[in-house]
Amino acid sequence: MAIREIQTGLENPILRKRSEEVKEITPEIKRLIRDMYDTLHLDGIGLASPQVGENLRIVLVTTDPETKKAKTHTMINPVITFFSEETEISEEGCLSLPKFFANISRSREVIVQFKNEKWKTQIIKLNRLNARIVQHEIDHLDGILFADKAGK
Ligand SMILES: [Zn+2]
């Protein structure tokens, strides 16, 4: 188990930088992903690599959290290829902004394309809470925090 310290704060430069694409799976990338799992599973349903101090385009997303179907996906270089026009407003929080919660509008359905840990391309459609988590986490890779979208 290696739990990484969570980067926090609206002005934290690591959280505000655009993260770099991953070029290949190396032992360092594998270790980072393992550490991210250990860190996420303490508390949380999504985690982006900059939150543990690495500006790389990797996110973990737990779909259907707190159900029997719960599954954590490793998404490397994720890209949302479809955002539904239909949006939904719901409350969000973030491990990097402790004790801050706000209602945020997000697309109700998205299609996301990414590489998994075996470097295989995956394309999945997500909706509702699952779509929200992936949109929130991919924003982290572009230096965007959900607080930026509050009240919009
Ligand atoms: Zn977050």
Coordinates of C-alpha atoms and ligand atoms in Angstrom, one line a residue:
M1 CA 0.0 0.0 0.0
A2 CA 1.3 3.4 -0.9
I3 CA -1.1 6.2 -0.2
R4 CA -0.1 9.5 -1.7
E5 CA -0.7 12.9 -0.2
I6 CA -3.6 14.7 -1.9
Q7 CA -2.8 18.1 -3.4
T8 CA -5.3 20.7 -2.2
G9 CA -6.2 24.3 -2.8
L10 CA -7.8 26.4 -5.5
E11 CA -4.4 28.1 -6.3
N12 CA -2.3 25.0 -6.1
P13 CA -0.1 25.2 -9.3
I14 CA 0.0 21.4 -9.8
L15 CA -3.9 21.4 -9.8
R16 CA -3.9 24.3 -12.3
K17 CA -1.5 22.9 -14.9
R18 CA -2.5 21.1 -18.1
S19 CA -1.3 17.5 -17.6
E20 CA 0.8 15.7 -20.2
E21 CA -0.3 12.7 -22.2
V22 CA 1.1 9.3 -21.2
K23 CA 3.3 7.9 -24.0
E24 CA 3.6 4.2 -22.8
I25 CA 3.2 2.0 -19.8
T26 CA 6.4 2.0 -17.8
P27 CA 7.1 0.6 -14.3
E28 CA 6.8 4.2 -13.0
I29 CA 3.3 4.6 -14.6
K30 CA 2.2 1.2 -13.2
R31 CA 3.4 2.2 -9.7
L32 CA 1.6 5.5 -10.0
I33 CA -1.7 3.8 -11.0
R34 CA -1.3 1.3 -8.0
D35 CA -0.7 4.2 -5.6
M36 CA -3.7 6.0 -7.1
Y37 CA -5.9 3.0 -6.4
D38 CA -4.7 2.8 -2.8
T39 CA -5.3 6.5 -2.4
L40 CA -8.8 6.5 -4.0
H41 CA -10.0 3.5 -2.1
L42 CA -9.5 5.2 1.2
D43 CA -12.1 7.8 0.3
G44 CA -13.6 8.8 -3.0
I45 CA -15.2 7.8 -6.3
G46 CA -12.7 9.5 -8.7
L47 CA -9.1 10.6 -8.7
A48 CA -7.0 12.4 -11.2
S49 CA -3.2 12.0 -11.3
P50 CA -2.4 15.7 -10.6
Q51 CA -4.3 15.3 -7.3
V52 CA -1.5 13.0 -6.2
G53 CA 1.2 15.4 -7.5
E54 CA 1.8 14.0 -11.0
N55 CA 0.8 16.0 -14.1
L56 CA 0.0 13.0 -16.3
R57 CA -3.3 12.3 -18.1
I58 CA -4.5 9.4 -15.9
V59 CA -7.8 9.2 -14.0
L60 CA -9.6 6.6 -11.9
V61 CA -13.4 6.6 -12.1
T62 CA -15.5 4.3 -10.0
T63 CA -18.8 3.7 -11.9
D64 CA -22.0 2.8 -10.0
P65 CA -20.4 3.6 -6.6
E66 CA -21.9 2.1 -3.5
T67 CA -23.7 -0.6 -5.5
K68 CA -22.8 -4.2 -6.3
K69 CA -21.9 -3.1 -9.8
A70 CA -19.2 -0.7 -8.6
K71 CA -16.1 -0.9 -10.7
T72 CA -13.0 1.3 -10.8
H73 CA -11.8 2.1 -14.4
T74 CA -8.3 3.2 -15.1
M75 CA -8.5 5.8 -17.9
I76 CA -5.2 6.8 -19.5
N77 CA -5.3 9.8 -21.9
P78 CA -9.1 10.0 -21.7
V79 CA -11.0 12.1 -24.2
I80 CA -14.7 12.8 -24.1
T81 CA -15.9 12.3 -27.7
F82 CA -19.6 13.1 -27.1
F83 CA -21.3 15.4 -24.6
S84 CA -25.1 15.2 -24.5
E85 CA -26.9 18.5 -24.9
E86 CA -29.1 17.5 -22.0
T87 CA -27.6 18.6 -18.8
E88 CA -28.2 17.8 -15.1
I89 CA -27.4 19.8 -12.0
S90 CA -26.1 17.9 -8.9
E91 CA -23.9 18.5 -6.0
E92 CA -20.2 17.8 -6.3
G93 CA -17.2 17.7 -3.9
C94 CA -13.6 17.0 -4.4
L95 CA -10.7 15.5 -2.4
S96 CA -8.6 18.5 -3.4
L97 CA -11.2 21.1 -2.0
P98 CA -12.1 19.6 1.4
K99 CA -15.4 20.8 2.8
F100 CA -16.5 22.6 -0.3
F101 CA -19.6 21.5 -2.1
A102 CA -21.6 23.1 -4.9
N103 CA -24.2 22.3 -7.5
I104 CA -22.7 21.9 -10.9
S105 CA -24.3 21.5 -14.3
R106 CA -22.9 18.6 -16.4
S107 CA -23.9 16.7 -19.5
R108 CA -26.2 13.9 -18.6
E109 CA -24.5 11.5 -21.0
V110 CA -20.9 11.2 -22.4
I111 CA -18.8 8.9 -24.4
V112 CA -15.3 8.6 -23.3
Q113 CA -12.3 7.0 -25.1
F114 CA -9.2 6.0 -23.3
K115 CA -6.4 3.4 -23.0
N116 CA -6.6 0.9 -20.2
E117 CA -3.6 -0.4 -18.1
K118 CA -3.0 -2.9 -21.0
W119 CA -2.8 0.0 -23.4
K120 CA -6.0 -1.2 -25.2
T121 CA -8.3 1.5 -26.5
Q122 CA -11.7 1.4 -24.7
I123 CA -14.8 3.4 -25.6
I124 CA -17.6 3.6 -23.1
K125 CA -20.8 5.4 -22.7
L126 CA -21.7 6.7 -19.2
N127 CA -24.7 8.6 -17.9
R128 CA -25.9 10.4 -14.8
L129 CA -23.5 10.1 -11.8
N130 CA -21.0 8.1 -13.8
A131 CA -20.9 10.7 -16.6
R132 CA -20.5 13.4 -13.9
I133 CA -17.5 11.7 -12.3
V134 CA -15.7 11.3 -15.6
Q135 CA -16.3 15.0 -16.6
H136 CA -15.1 16.2 -13.2
E137 CA -11.9 14.0 -13.3
I138 CA -11.0 14.9 -16.9
D139 CA -11.4 18.6 -16.0
H140 CA -8.5 18.0 -13.4
L141 CA -6.2 17.1 -16.3
D142 CA -6.9 20.5 -17.9
G143 CA -6.3 22.4 -14.6
I144 CA -10.0 23.0 -14.1
L145 CA -11.6 22.6 -10.6
F146 CA -15.3 22.2 -10.1
A147 CA -15.4 25.4 -8.0
D148 CA -14.7 27.3 -11.3
K149 CA -18.0 26.1 -12.6
A150 CA -20.1 26.8 -9.5
G151 CA -22.8 29.3 -9.9
K152 CA -22.7 29.1 -13.7
Ligands
ZN1 ZN -11.9 16.6 -8.0

